[in-house]
Amino acid sequence: MSVAYALINQAALQHNISIVRRHAPDANIMAVIKANAYGHGMSRVARMLAVAVDSLAVARTDEAVALRKQGITAPITVLQGFMGHDELMCYADYQLTAVVHQHEQIQLLLNASLPQKIAVWLKMDSGMSRLGFLPTEWAAVYALLQNSEQVQQPFGVMTHLASADEVDCRQSTQQLQRFEALTRQHIGAKSIANSAAVLACPGAVTDWVRPGLMVYGVSPFPNQTAADLGLKAVMTLKSRLISVKTVPQGETVGYGGLWRCRQDTRVGIVSIGYGDGYPRYARNGTPVLINGQVVPLIGRVSMDMLAVDLSALPEAKIGDTAVLWGEGLPVEMIARYAGTIPYTVLCGITPRVEMIEQ
Ligand SMILES: *Cc1c(COP(=O)(O)O)cnc(C)c1O
């Protein structure tokens, strides 16, 4: 086992899916496993979820093809769809579901002759201004897809909310109204909700939900913890103390000398750093668990190491376990200390960190 490793808790993953089902009992679940399953390992999570959910979702075609080549047979939706004719052919060859969100994709579809029809979600830009057709274009592109020989009928319609994680839900309400107004007659499936919307926006829970973050046991809200929401952390990132020593009063710790010992201080060095994906911007005082007890990070995070103040833990010794986030220490808290969101912290885990399934 390497010194820095991440435990991936299969039971927690299944538990979090049960929380999704509790909030969306009648919906199908499309579990989002893009970006290496938010750092948890895409193939591993795909395998663990294959029977628990109704579909998987990735961002890009190559991610979906990689999953097929690893033997994943569950339905897979590609949230960015295809670019170019060769990529479109993959959808027929590997039975992938495409999100169609711009005109070039429609033209490719209409001009192609595919060996079999492909499944499609037509995406509306209801106000996020990222991917999708504007409400003004909707009727025309909708009709084009309805008449396409290349598309399985009825296709699905979807949109994505820009601010589902905010307490003020005016933007979501407006997006939902726009989407609903134009899809009232639609007989196929509808999909709107990401994690935040599954948890806080019942109006967005339709035939299919698309949770990502909550599947990994992480809260999408700044004011509610995963525990408040009944979620359990899937990843626990661990390492060990590789040095413990007393640093004399007045000396500084780490690059740039950002932290100074006010008195003689027991300083522990943990073998983990930004080379493993621990955020370099984590501030002094960011909590680290040593033997289950919280101690503060001190000084700047290095590539392979970080320092903690062990004053409160005189017994701590070389080889003791450090938990950087996960069970007992929410990654949301680490993200806050690093001035970012848990998504970036999780996605930042690097291949050097060994993943161990539990
Ligand atoms: C990433 C993504 C999701 C999942 O979002 P979470 O906030 O992680 O639940 C859902 N839908 C789309 C279109 C996405 O890009």
Short mmCIF file of C-alpha atoms and ligand atoms in Angstrom, two decimals:
data_model
loop_
_atom_site.label_atom_id
_atom_site.label_comp_id
_atom_site.label_asym_id
_atom_site.label_seq_id
_atom_site.Cartn_x
_atom_site.Cartn_y
_atom_site.Cartn_z
CA MET A 1 0.00 0.00 0.00
CA SER A 2 1.28 3.46 -0.82
CA VAL A 3 1.58 5.99 2.00
CA ALA A 4 -1.14 8.25 0.58
CA TYR A 5 -4.28 6.38 -0.38
CA ALA A 6 -8.01 6.86 -0.77
CA LEU A 7 -10.55 4.39 0.54
CA ILE A 8 -13.60 4.11 -1.70
CA ASN A 9 -16.59 2.95 0.30
CA GLN A 10 -18.97 0.91 -1.82
CA ALA A 11 -21.64 0.75 0.92
CA ALA A 12 -21.66 4.55 1.20
CA LEU A 13 -22.11 4.83 -2.55
CA GLN A 14 -25.13 2.51 -2.46
CA HIS A 15 -26.50 4.35 0.57
CA ASN A 16 -26.31 7.68 -1.27
CA ILE A 17 -28.21 6.20 -4.21
CA SER A 18 -30.94 5.22 -1.73
CA ILE A 19 -31.07 8.89 -0.65
CA VAL A 20 -31.50 9.92 -4.29
CA ARG A 21 -34.36 7.41 -4.56
CA ARG A 22 -35.94 8.79 -1.40
CA HIS A 23 -36.06 12.28 -2.95
CA ALA A 24 -37.06 11.07 -6.41
CA PRO A 25 -38.96 7.83 -5.82
CA ASP A 26 -40.55 7.71 -9.25
CA ALA A 27 -37.61 8.94 -11.27
CA ASN A 28 -34.94 7.05 -13.15
CA ILE A 29 -31.42 7.82 -11.98
CA MET A 30 -28.65 8.82 -14.34
CA ALA A 31 -25.57 8.84 -12.09
CA VAL A 32 -22.99 11.34 -13.28
CA ILE A 33 -19.48 9.84 -13.33
CA LYS A 34 -17.68 12.40 -15.51
CA ALA A 35 -14.17 13.61 -14.63
CA ASN A 36 -13.04 10.21 -13.40
CA ALA A 37 -16.19 9.98 -11.27
CA TYR A 38 -15.35 13.21 -9.46
CA GLY A 39 -11.92 11.76 -8.69
CA HIS A 40 -13.24 8.41 -7.38
CA GLY A 41 -12.24 6.36 -10.43
CA MET A 42 -14.65 6.18 -13.35
CA SER A 43 -14.45 2.46 -14.12
CA ARG A 44 -14.63 1.51 -10.48
CA VAL A 45 -17.70 3.66 -9.81
CA ALA A 46 -19.34 2.52 -13.06
CA ARG A 47 -18.90 -1.09 -12.00
CA MET A 48 -20.19 -0.39 -8.48
CA LEU A 49 -23.25 1.49 -9.75
CA ALA A 50 -24.07 -0.52 -12.86
CA VAL A 51 -27.03 -2.31 -11.32
CA ALA A 52 -28.01 0.34 -8.75
CA VAL A 53 -28.89 3.05 -11.25
CA ASP A 54 -30.77 3.26 -14.53
CA SER A 55 -28.02 4.95 -16.51
CA LEU A 56 -24.59 6.48 -16.21
CA ALA A 57 -23.60 9.89 -17.56
CA VAL A 58 -20.21 11.17 -18.65
CA ALA A 59 -19.18 14.46 -20.26
CA ARG A 60 -17.34 13.24 -23.36
CA THR A 61 -17.57 10.49 -25.93
CA ASP A 62 -14.10 9.11 -25.16
CA GLU A 63 -15.12 8.57 -21.53
CA ALA A 64 -18.13 6.55 -22.66
CA VAL A 65 -16.15 4.50 -25.18
CA ALA A 66 -13.57 3.72 -22.48
CA LEU A 67 -16.36 2.39 -20.25
CA ARG A 68 -17.74 0.19 -23.06
CA LYS A 69 -14.26 -1.20 -23.72
CA GLN A 70 -14.08 -2.12 -20.05
CA GLY A 71 -17.26 -4.12 -20.42
CA ILE A 72 -19.79 -1.71 -18.91
CA THR A 73 -23.09 -2.50 -20.61
CA ALA A 74 -25.37 -0.09 -18.68
CA PRO A 75 -26.92 2.78 -20.65
CA ILE A 76 -24.49 5.71 -20.89
CA THR A 77 -25.46 9.28 -21.73
CA VAL A 78 -22.78 11.63 -23.05
CA LEU A 79 -23.60 15.11 -21.75
CA GLN A 80 -21.67 16.98 -24.45
CA GLY A 81 -22.74 14.65 -27.25
CA PHE A 82 -20.69 14.17 -30.43
CA MET A 83 -18.45 16.42 -32.50
CA GLY A 84 -17.95 15.31 -36.08
CA HIS A 85 -19.10 12.28 -38.03
CA ASP A 86 -16.62 9.74 -36.63
CA GLU A 87 -17.66 10.50 -33.10
CA LEU A 88 -21.33 10.22 -34.10
CA MET A 89 -20.67 6.71 -35.43
CA CYS A 90 -19.45 5.69 -31.95
CA TYR A 91 -22.99 6.25 -30.63
CA ALA A 92 -24.36 3.60 -32.94
CA ASP A 93 -21.37 1.29 -32.57
CA TYR A 94 -21.27 1.42 -28.78
CA GLN A 95 -24.96 2.11 -28.08
CA LEU A 96 -24.39 5.45 -26.40
CA THR A 97 -27.01 8.11 -25.76
CA ALA A 98 -26.17 11.58 -27.09
CA VAL A 99 -27.14 14.95 -25.73
CA VAL A 100 -27.84 17.13 -28.78
CA HIS A 101 -27.42 20.80 -27.98
CA GLN A 102 -26.28 22.69 -31.08
CA HIS A 103 -27.08 22.97 -34.78
CA GLU A 104 -23.97 21.24 -36.15
CA GLN A 105 -25.00 18.11 -34.26
CA ILE A 106 -28.46 18.22 -35.82
CA GLN A 107 -26.94 18.58 -39.30
CA LEU A 108 -24.57 15.65 -38.68
CA LEU A 109 -27.49 13.53 -37.54
CA LEU A 110 -29.69 14.46 -40.49
CA ASN A 111 -26.91 13.77 -43.00
CA ALA A 112 -25.65 10.53 -41.46
CA SER A 113 -26.78 7.05 -42.28
CA LEU A 114 -26.24 5.12 -39.09
CA PRO A 115 -26.30 1.31 -38.85
CA GLN A 116 -28.94 1.75 -36.14
CA LYS A 117 -30.97 4.57 -34.62
CA ILE A 118 -29.40 6.28 -31.65
CA ALA A 119 -30.97 7.46 -28.41
CA VAL A 120 -30.93 11.22 -27.92
CA TRP A 121 -31.65 13.89 -25.33
CA LEU A 122 -32.46 17.26 -26.90
CA LYS A 123 -31.13 19.97 -24.63
CA MET A 124 -32.73 23.33 -24.00
CA ASP A 125 -30.78 26.34 -22.77
CA SER A 126 -33.42 27.61 -20.38
CA GLY A 127 -31.19 30.29 -18.87
CA MET A 128 -27.74 28.97 -18.01
CA SER A 129 -26.33 30.04 -21.38
CA ARG A 130 -23.99 27.07 -21.59
CA LEU A 131 -25.21 24.15 -23.74
CA GLY A 132 -28.59 23.90 -25.42
CA PHE A 133 -31.01 25.47 -27.86
CA LEU A 134 -32.65 28.73 -26.91
CA PRO A 135 -36.39 28.71 -26.33
CA THR A 136 -36.77 30.72 -29.56
CA GLU A 137 -35.12 27.91 -31.59
CA TRP A 138 -36.74 25.03 -29.74
CA ALA A 139 -39.80 24.28 -31.89
CA ALA A 140 -37.75 24.12 -35.10
CA VAL A 141 -35.02 21.79 -33.82
CA TYR A 142 -37.57 19.67 -31.98
CA ALA A 143 -39.41 19.09 -35.27
CA LEU A 144 -36.17 18.21 -37.06
CA LEU A 145 -35.36 15.50 -34.53
CA GLN A 146 -38.93 14.20 -34.55
CA ASN A 147 -38.64 13.64 -38.27
CA SER A 148 -35.16 12.13 -38.15
CA GLU A 149 -34.73 8.51 -39.21
CA GLN A 150 -31.52 8.31 -37.20
CA VAL A 151 -33.14 9.01 -33.84
CA GLN A 152 -35.03 6.63 -31.56
CA GLN A 153 -38.52 8.05 -30.93
CA PRO A 154 -39.63 9.48 -28.67
CA PHE A 155 -36.34 11.13 -27.71
CA GLY A 156 -35.82 12.83 -24.33
CA VAL A 157 -35.69 16.52 -23.51
CA MET A 158 -33.48 18.05 -20.86
CA THR A 159 -32.16 21.26 -19.40
CA HIS A 160 -29.67 22.22 -16.69
CA LEU A 161 -30.16 24.66 -13.81
CA ALA A 162 -27.59 27.38 -13.14
CA SER A 163 -28.38 28.08 -9.49
CA ALA A 164 -30.07 25.04 -8.00
CA ASP A 165 -27.70 25.22 -5.02
CA GLU A 166 -28.81 28.71 -4.03
CA VAL A 167 -31.40 29.49 -1.39
CA ASP A 168 -32.92 32.14 -3.63
CA CYS A 169 -34.56 29.98 -6.28
CA ARG A 170 -35.81 32.72 -8.61
CA GLN A 171 -33.44 31.73 -11.42
CA SER A 172 -34.45 28.06 -11.10
CA THR A 173 -38.12 28.96 -11.12
CA GLN A 174 -37.69 30.99 -14.29
CA GLN A 175 -35.73 28.18 -15.96
CA LEU A 176 -38.34 25.60 -14.97
CA GLN A 177 -41.13 27.80 -16.34
CA ARG A 178 -39.38 28.25 -19.68
CA PHE A 179 -38.66 24.53 -19.98
CA GLU A 180 -42.14 23.49 -18.92
CA ALA A 181 -43.82 25.95 -21.29
CA LEU A 182 -42.07 24.45 -24.31
CA THR A 183 -42.18 20.77 -23.35
CA ARG A 184 -45.77 20.47 -22.14
CA GLN A 185 -46.79 18.39 -25.16
CA HIS A 186 -43.64 16.26 -25.13
CA ILE A 187 -44.42 12.57 -24.68
CA GLY A 188 -40.85 11.34 -24.16
CA ALA A 189 -38.71 11.57 -21.04
CA LYS A 190 -37.78 14.85 -19.33
CA SER A 191 -34.70 15.50 -17.21
CA ILE A 192 -33.70 18.60 -15.24
CA ALA A 193 -32.29 17.92 -11.78
CA ASN A 194 -28.67 17.75 -10.65
CA SER A 195 -27.87 16.94 -7.00
CA ALA A 196 -28.87 20.33 -5.61
CA ALA A 197 -32.19 20.22 -7.46
CA VAL A 198 -32.88 16.61 -6.38
CA LEU A 199 -32.42 17.70 -2.76
CA ALA A 200 -34.06 21.11 -2.76
CA CYS A 201 -36.18 21.66 -5.83
CA PRO A 202 -39.02 19.11 -6.07
CA GLY A 203 -40.35 20.91 -9.17
CA ALA A 204 -37.21 19.87 -11.04
CA VAL A 205 -37.61 16.17 -10.27
CA THR A 206 -39.04 14.68 -13.46
CA ASP A 207 -38.70 11.31 -15.24
CA TRP A 208 -34.91 11.28 -14.96
CA VAL A 209 -32.63 12.88 -12.38
CA ARG A 210 -28.89 13.45 -12.93
CA PRO A 211 -27.15 13.48 -9.55
CA GLY A 212 -23.37 13.72 -9.40
CA LEU A 213 -21.93 15.23 -6.23
CA MET A 214 -24.47 13.72 -3.83
CA VAL A 215 -23.73 10.23 -5.13
CA TYR A 216 -20.25 10.67 -3.67
CA GLY A 217 -21.73 11.70 -0.34
CA VAL A 218 -21.00 15.40 -0.59
CA SER A 219 -23.37 18.31 0.02
CA PRO A 220 -23.91 20.78 -2.82
CA PHE A 221 -25.05 23.45 -0.35
CA PRO A 222 -22.85 25.82 1.67
CA ASN A 223 -25.29 25.85 4.59
CA GLN A 224 -26.08 22.12 4.85
CA THR A 225 -23.63 19.33 5.55
CA ALA A 226 -23.70 15.91 3.95
CA ALA A 227 -24.72 14.52 7.35
CA ASP A 228 -27.69 16.96 7.46
CA LEU A 229 -28.76 15.50 4.13
CA GLY A 230 -28.23 11.89 5.22
CA LEU A 231 -25.31 11.40 2.82
CA LYS A 232 -22.16 9.40 3.56
CA ALA A 233 -18.71 10.28 2.21
CA VAL A 234 -17.56 7.72 -0.35
CA MET A 235 -13.89 8.76 -0.42
CA THR A 236 -11.66 8.96 2.63
CA LEU A 237 -8.21 10.30 1.82
CA LYS A 238 -5.50 9.10 4.16
CA SER A 239 -1.78 9.23 4.70
CA ARG A 240 0.71 8.97 7.57
CA LEU A 241 3.00 11.04 9.72
CA ILE A 242 6.53 10.58 8.38
CA SER A 243 8.22 13.00 10.78
CA VAL A 244 7.48 14.38 14.23
CA LYS A 245 9.81 16.83 15.91
CA THR A 246 9.93 19.88 18.12
CA VAL A 247 10.57 23.08 16.22
CA PRO A 248 12.05 25.86 18.39
CA GLN A 249 10.14 29.02 19.19
CA GLY A 250 10.55 31.72 16.55
CA GLU A 251 11.31 29.34 13.66
CA THR A 252 8.97 29.25 10.66
CA VAL A 253 7.43 26.20 9.03
CA GLY A 254 7.35 25.47 5.30
CA TYR A 255 7.99 27.37 2.07
CA GLY A 256 7.80 31.11 2.37
CA GLY A 257 7.99 30.94 6.16
CA LEU A 258 4.29 31.68 6.44
CA TRP A 259 3.78 30.17 9.88
CA ARG A 260 5.94 30.97 12.89
CA CYS A 261 6.21 28.96 16.12
CA ARG A 262 5.12 31.12 19.05
CA GLN A 263 6.68 28.57 21.36
CA ASP A 264 8.56 25.31 20.96
CA THR A 265 6.08 23.31 18.88
CA ARG A 266 5.59 19.63 18.06
CA VAL A 267 5.31 19.67 14.28
CA GLY A 268 4.17 16.64 12.33
CA ILE A 269 4.84 16.14 8.63
CA VAL A 270 2.18 14.19 6.72
CA SER A 271 3.13 12.55 3.45
CA ILE A 272 0.55 14.17 1.19
CA GLY A 273 0.60 17.41 -0.79
CA TYR A 274 -0.64 19.15 -3.86
CA GLY A 275 1.08 16.48 -5.99
CA ASP A 276 -1.62 14.17 -4.66
CA GLY A 277 -4.37 16.73 -5.12
CA TYR A 278 -4.46 18.16 -1.62
CA PRO A 279 -5.29 21.82 -2.32
CA ARG A 280 -2.26 24.11 -2.06
CA TYR A 281 -4.53 26.99 -1.10
CA ALA A 282 -5.69 25.29 2.12
CA ARG A 283 -5.17 27.93 4.79
CA ASN A 284 -3.40 27.73 8.14
CA GLY A 285 -5.85 26.05 10.47
CA THR A 286 -7.39 23.70 7.91
CA PRO A 287 -8.40 20.65 9.97
CA VAL A 288 -6.49 17.37 9.60
CA LEU A 289 -7.38 14.27 11.62
CA ILE A 290 -4.44 12.54 13.29
CA ASN A 291 -5.50 9.35 15.07
CA GLY A 292 -9.07 10.61 14.80
CA GLN A 293 -8.35 13.96 16.46
CA VAL A 294 -8.45 17.35 14.75
CA VAL A 295 -5.17 19.26 14.47
CA PRO A 296 -4.49 22.37 12.38
CA LEU A 297 -2.55 22.52 9.13
CA ILE A 298 0.35 24.98 9.45
CA GLY A 299 2.44 26.64 6.77
CA ARG A 300 2.13 26.22 3.04
CA VAL A 301 1.22 22.84 1.55
CA SER A 302 4.19 21.37 -0.38
CA MET A 303 4.07 19.01 -3.36
CA ASP A 304 4.47 15.83 -1.31
CA MET A 305 3.98 16.94 2.27
CA LEU A 306 2.12 19.17 4.64
CA ALA A 307 2.75 20.18 8.24
CA VAL A 308 0.42 20.00 11.22
CA ASP A 309 0.69 21.43 14.73
CA LEU A 310 0.67 18.46 17.12
CA SER A 311 0.63 20.51 20.35
CA ALA A 312 -2.73 19.02 21.27
CA LEU A 313 -1.51 15.47 20.53
CA PRO A 314 1.73 14.88 22.46
CA GLU A 315 1.43 11.12 21.88
CA ALA A 316 1.42 11.40 18.08
CA LYS A 317 4.29 9.50 16.46
CA ILE A 318 5.72 8.52 13.11
CA GLY A 319 3.45 6.11 11.24
CA ASP A 320 0.23 7.44 12.77
CA THR A 321 -2.69 7.79 10.38
CA ALA A 322 -3.80 11.12 8.99
CA VAL A 323 -7.24 11.65 7.45
CA LEU A 324 -7.27 14.58 5.04
CA TRP A 325 -10.98 14.33 4.22
CA GLY A 326 -13.81 11.82 4.12
CA GLU A 327 -15.26 9.90 7.04
CA GLY A 328 -15.10 12.19 10.07
CA LEU A 329 -13.87 15.21 8.11
CA PRO A 330 -16.14 16.48 5.32
CA VAL A 331 -14.38 17.47 2.09
CA GLU A 332 -16.79 20.44 2.02
CA MET A 333 -14.91 21.84 5.03
CA ILE A 334 -11.52 21.40 3.36
CA ALA A 335 -12.89 23.14 0.27
CA ARG A 336 -14.03 26.08 2.40
CA TYR A 337 -10.61 26.44 4.00
CA ALA A 338 -9.07 26.32 0.53
CA GLY A 339 -11.45 28.96 -0.83
CA THR A 340 -13.04 26.59 -3.32
CA ILE A 341 -15.88 24.07 -3.71
CA PRO A 342 -15.78 20.33 -3.02
CA TYR A 343 -16.09 19.53 -6.75
CA THR A 344 -12.62 20.95 -7.51
CA VAL A 345 -11.03 19.31 -4.48
CA LEU A 346 -12.34 15.86 -5.44
CA CYS A 347 -11.54 16.24 -9.14
CA GLY A 348 -8.02 17.30 -8.19
CA ILE A 349 -6.98 13.91 -6.80
CA THR A 350 -4.00 12.76 -8.86
CA PRO A 351 -3.12 9.27 -10.14
CA ARG A 352 -0.37 8.95 -7.51
CA VAL A 353 -3.05 8.35 -4.87
CA GLU A 354 -3.78 4.65 -4.69
CA MET A 355 -7.51 3.86 -4.55
CA ILE A 356 -8.59 1.01 -2.32
CA GLU A 357 -12.11 -0.38 -2.48
CA GLN A 358 -13.81 -1.06 0.80
C1 LIG B 1 -22.24 17.59 -13.92
C2 LIG B 1 -23.66 17.61 -14.33
C3 LIG B 1 -24.65 17.08 -13.50
C4 LIG B 1 -24.37 16.63 -12.08
O1 LIG B 1 -24.23 17.75 -11.26
P1 LIG B 1 -24.02 17.64 -9.67
O2 LIG B 1 -24.07 19.05 -9.22
O3 LIG B 1 -22.68 17.03 -9.47
O4 LIG B 1 -25.11 16.80 -9.15
C5 LIG B 1 -25.94 17.00 -14.01
N1 LIG B 1 -26.23 17.44 -15.25
C6 LIG B 1 -25.30 17.99 -16.07
C7 LIG B 1 -25.70 18.46 -17.42
C8 LIG B 1 -23.99 18.09 -15.62
O5 LIG B 1 -23.08 18.65 -16.44
#
